[in-house]
Amino acid sequence: MSWYEIFPLVSTSFILISGILVAIGWRLIILKKREAHEKVMIAAAIAASLFFIIYVSRTIFIGNTTFNGPDSLKTVYLIFLLFHIVLATVAAVFGITTLTLAFRKKFAKHRKVGRTTATIWFATVITGITVYVLLYLMYPGGHTKPVIQAIFG
């Protein structure tokens, strides 16, 4: 297995782990287990952060993967990918906001924003895993240049 395959598998695994932890954390707070909820949600944020660090590192040092599916699906895939990227960006902003509200003990606002954040994150997890399946399992693609190489030659 090459770095082109390992990095995406590991980073996508962190997305999945984060989504599972958010679901567990949501359940814990419903059961009024605040301390356990806090720990699980921090772990979910760490898993999401690890995904982001691995993804950015891969992009900088190794490069990304191009879609290698049929031309008839390329436009649909690109629209789906754009939807995923926008969703992930919105989820990140909401996630940071939700965590900040919790740490500042503004629990009424945290509760309202947290529900939306979790829902957006679940959609991000599903679309992220779908992108992984399309790029690495169904239609393994080619690779782009690493950003560092594109900039410095």
mmCIF file of C-alpha atoms in Angstrom, residues 11-153:
data_model
loop_
_atom_site.group_PDB
_atom_site.id
_atom_site.type_symbol
_atom_site.label_atom_id
_atom_site.label_comp_id
_atom_site.label_asym_id
_atom_site.label_seq_id
_atom_site.Cartn_x
_atom_site.Cartn_y
_atom_site.Cartn_z
ATOM 1 C CA SER A 11 -7.826 10.590 7.251
ATOM 2 C CA THR A 12 -11.224 9.189 6.239
ATOM 3 C CA SER A 13 -11.093 6.866 9.244
ATOM 4 C CA PHE A 14 -10.710 9.932 11.473
ATOM 5 C CA ILE A 15 -13.794 11.494 9.863
ATOM 6 C CA LEU A 16 -15.767 8.330 10.594
ATOM 7 C CA ILE A 17 -14.459 8.108 14.170
ATOM 8 C CA SER A 18 -15.361 11.748 14.729
ATOM 9 C CA GLY A 19 -18.901 11.205 13.444
ATOM 10 C CA ILE A 20 -19.394 8.155 15.661
ATOM 11 C CA LEU A 21 -18.088 10.085 18.679
ATOM 12 C CA VAL A 22 -20.459 12.999 17.962
ATOM 13 C CA ALA A 23 -23.375 10.541 17.875
ATOM 14 C CA ILE A 24 -22.243 8.990 21.168
ATOM 15 C CA GLY A 25 -21.770 12.446 22.699
ATOM 16 C CA TRP A 26 -25.248 13.516 21.620
ATOM 17 C CA ARG A 27 -26.711 10.410 23.246
ATOM 18 C CA LEU A 28 -24.741 11.032 26.444
ATOM 19 C CA ILE A 29 -26.065 14.570 26.839
ATOM 20 C CA ILE A 30 -29.625 13.335 26.275
ATOM 21 C CA LEU A 31 -28.973 10.934 29.161
ATOM 22 C CA LYS A 32 -27.718 13.951 31.172
ATOM 23 C CA LYS A 33 -24.190 12.546 31.440
ATOM 24 C CA ARG A 34 -22.513 15.926 31.011
ATOM 25 C CA GLU A 35 -18.969 14.935 31.998
ATOM 26 C CA ALA A 36 -18.892 11.940 29.653
ATOM 27 C CA HIS A 37 -20.471 14.093 26.915
ATOM 28 C CA GLU A 38 -17.702 16.675 27.296
ATOM 29 C CA LYS A 39 -14.922 14.075 27.057
ATOM 30 C CA VAL A 40 -16.426 12.339 24.041
ATOM 31 C CA MET A 41 -17.051 15.597 22.199
ATOM 32 C CA ILE A 42 -13.472 16.753 22.815
ATOM 33 C CA ALA A 43 -12.303 13.401 21.419
ATOM 34 C CA ALA A 44 -14.560 13.972 18.387
ATOM 35 C CA ALA A 45 -13.000 17.405 17.853
ATOM 36 C CA ILE A 46 -9.506 15.902 18.123
ATOM 37 C CA ALA A 47 -10.396 13.211 15.554
ATOM 38 C CA ALA A 48 -11.763 15.876 13.179
ATOM 39 C CA SER A 49 -8.613 17.954 13.694
ATOM 40 C CA LEU A 50 -6.395 14.949 12.964
ATOM 41 C CA PHE A 51 -8.310 14.430 9.721
ATOM 42 C CA PHE A 52 -7.676 18.038 8.750
ATOM 43 C CA ILE A 53 -3.959 17.888 9.608
ATOM 44 C CA ILE A 54 -3.483 14.685 7.603
ATOM 45 C CA TYR A 55 -5.502 16.023 4.664
ATOM 46 C CA VAL A 56 -3.555 19.287 4.495
ATOM 47 C CA SER A 57 -0.222 17.481 4.908
ATOM 48 C CA ARG A 58 -1.097 15.094 2.096
ATOM 49 C CA THR A 59 -2.092 17.973 -0.155
ATOM 50 C CA ILE A 60 1.131 19.863 0.555
ATOM 51 C CA PHE A 61 3.629 17.004 0.399
ATOM 52 C CA ILE A 62 2.034 14.223 -1.690
ATOM 53 C CA GLY A 63 -0.771 15.760 -3.755
ATOM 54 C CA ASN A 64 -4.441 14.978 -4.180
ATOM 55 C CA THR A 65 -6.227 12.372 -6.253
ATOM 56 C CA THR A 66 -8.040 13.201 -9.456
ATOM 57 C CA PHE A 67 -11.415 11.652 -10.307
ATOM 58 C CA ASN A 68 -10.903 8.728 -12.673
ATOM 59 C CA GLY A 69 -14.524 7.742 -13.203
ATOM 60 C CA PRO A 70 -16.432 7.973 -16.462
ATOM 61 C CA ASP A 71 -16.668 11.400 -18.078
ATOM 62 C CA SER A 72 -20.460 11.183 -17.766
ATOM 63 C CA LEU A 73 -20.095 11.275 -13.946
ATOM 64 C CA LYS A 74 -17.335 13.874 -13.692
ATOM 65 C CA THR A 75 -19.629 16.916 -13.486
ATOM 66 C CA VAL A 76 -21.891 15.188 -10.955
ATOM 67 C CA TYR A 77 -18.829 14.186 -8.911
ATOM 68 C CA LEU A 78 -17.390 17.726 -8.964
ATOM 69 C CA ILE A 79 -20.714 19.224 -7.842
ATOM 70 C CA PHE A 80 -20.907 16.608 -5.069
ATOM 71 C CA LEU A 81 -17.303 17.342 -4.054
ATOM 72 C CA LEU A 82 -17.999 21.082 -3.961
ATOM 73 C CA PHE A 83 -21.075 20.403 -1.800
ATOM 74 C CA HIS A 84 -18.905 18.313 0.552
ATOM 75 C CA ILE A 85 -16.206 21.004 0.774
ATOM 76 C CA VAL A 86 -18.736 23.745 1.545
ATOM 77 C CA LEU A 87 -20.474 21.496 4.070
ATOM 78 C CA ALA A 88 -17.158 20.632 5.757
ATOM 79 C CA THR A 89 -16.168 24.299 5.950
ATOM 80 C CA VAL A 90 -19.516 25.265 7.479
ATOM 81 C CA ALA A 91 -19.239 22.317 9.892
ATOM 82 C CA ALA A 92 -15.773 23.434 10.975
ATOM 83 C CA VAL A 93 -16.979 26.973 11.723
ATOM 84 C CA PHE A 94 -20.006 25.639 13.582
ATOM 85 C CA GLY A 95 -17.820 23.134 15.437
ATOM 86 C CA ILE A 96 -15.412 25.792 16.651
ATOM 87 C CA THR A 97 -18.353 27.984 17.660
ATOM 88 C CA THR A 98 -20.034 25.121 19.529
ATOM 89 C CA LEU A 99 -16.851 24.208 21.394
ATOM 90 C CA THR A 100 -16.198 27.854 22.279
ATOM 91 C CA LEU A 101 -19.711 28.244 23.677
ATOM 92 C CA ALA A 102 -19.247 25.107 25.796
ATOM 93 C CA PHE A 103 -15.875 26.215 27.168
ATOM 94 C CA ARG A 104 -17.347 29.630 28.007
ATOM 95 C CA LYS A 105 -20.205 27.808 29.777
ATOM 96 C CA LYS A 106 -22.882 29.408 27.598
ATOM 97 C CA PHE A 107 -24.871 26.185 27.599
ATOM 98 C CA ALA A 108 -28.195 27.548 26.316
ATOM 99 C CA LYS A 109 -26.543 28.811 23.117
ATOM 100 C CA HIS A 110 -24.280 25.740 22.995
ATOM 101 C CA ARG A 111 -27.332 23.468 23.075
ATOM 102 C CA LYS A 112 -29.033 25.328 20.199
ATOM 103 C CA VAL A 113 -25.948 25.561 17.994
ATOM 104 C CA GLY A 114 -24.773 22.051 18.935
ATOM 105 C CA ARG A 115 -27.802 20.341 17.414
ATOM 106 C CA THR A 116 -27.233 22.105 14.103
ATOM 107 C CA THR A 117 -23.496 21.466 14.257
ATOM 108 C CA ALA A 118 -23.974 17.736 14.842
ATOM 109 C CA THR A 119 -26.471 17.451 11.997
ATOM 110 C CA ILE A 120 -24.156 19.263 9.583
ATOM 111 C CA TRP A 121 -21.228 17.126 10.752
ATOM 112 C CA PHE A 122 -23.164 13.892 10.129
ATOM 113 C CA ALA A 123 -23.817 15.047 6.548
ATOM 114 C CA THR A 124 -20.132 15.965 6.200
ATOM 115 C CA VAL A 125 -19.078 12.522 7.417
ATOM 116 C CA ILE A 126 -21.393 10.764 4.959
ATOM 117 C CA THR A 127 -20.312 12.901 1.998
ATOM 118 C CA GLY A 128 -16.627 12.589 2.985
ATOM 119 C CA ILE A 129 -16.816 8.802 3.082
ATOM 120 C CA THR A 130 -18.646 8.851 -0.245
ATOM 121 C CA VAL A 131 -15.849 10.933 -1.801
ATOM 122 C CA TYR A 132 -13.305 8.418 -0.447
ATOM 123 C CA VAL A 133 -15.250 5.470 -1.909
ATOM 124 C CA LEU A 134 -15.531 7.177 -5.301
ATOM 125 C CA LEU A 135 -11.862 8.233 -5.469
ATOM 126 C CA TYR A 136 -10.112 5.228 -3.970
ATOM 127 C CA LEU A 137 -12.407 2.208 -4.256
ATOM 128 C CA MET A 138 -14.727 2.637 -7.240
ATOM 129 C CA TYR A 139 -12.634 4.803 -9.571
ATOM 130 C CA PRO A 140 -9.019 4.932 -8.356
ATOM 131 C CA GLY A 141 -7.584 8.070 -9.874
ATOM 132 C CA GLY A 142 -4.374 9.713 -10.777
ATOM 133 C CA HIS A 143 -2.483 12.076 -8.544
ATOM 134 C CA THR A 144 -1.765 15.767 -8.744
ATOM 135 C CA LYS A 145 1.523 17.412 -7.872
ATOM 136 C CA PRO A 146 2.186 18.192 -4.233
ATOM 137 C CA VAL A 147 1.567 21.879 -3.506
ATOM 138 C CA ILE A 148 5.132 22.234 -2.245
ATOM 139 C CA GLN A 149 6.471 20.891 -5.560
ATOM 140 C CA ALA A 150 4.089 23.047 -7.587
ATOM 141 C CA ILE A 151 5.319 26.150 -5.768
ATOM 142 C CA PHE A 152 9.045 25.428 -5.491
ATOM 143 C CA GLY A 153 9.535 23.078 -8.462
#
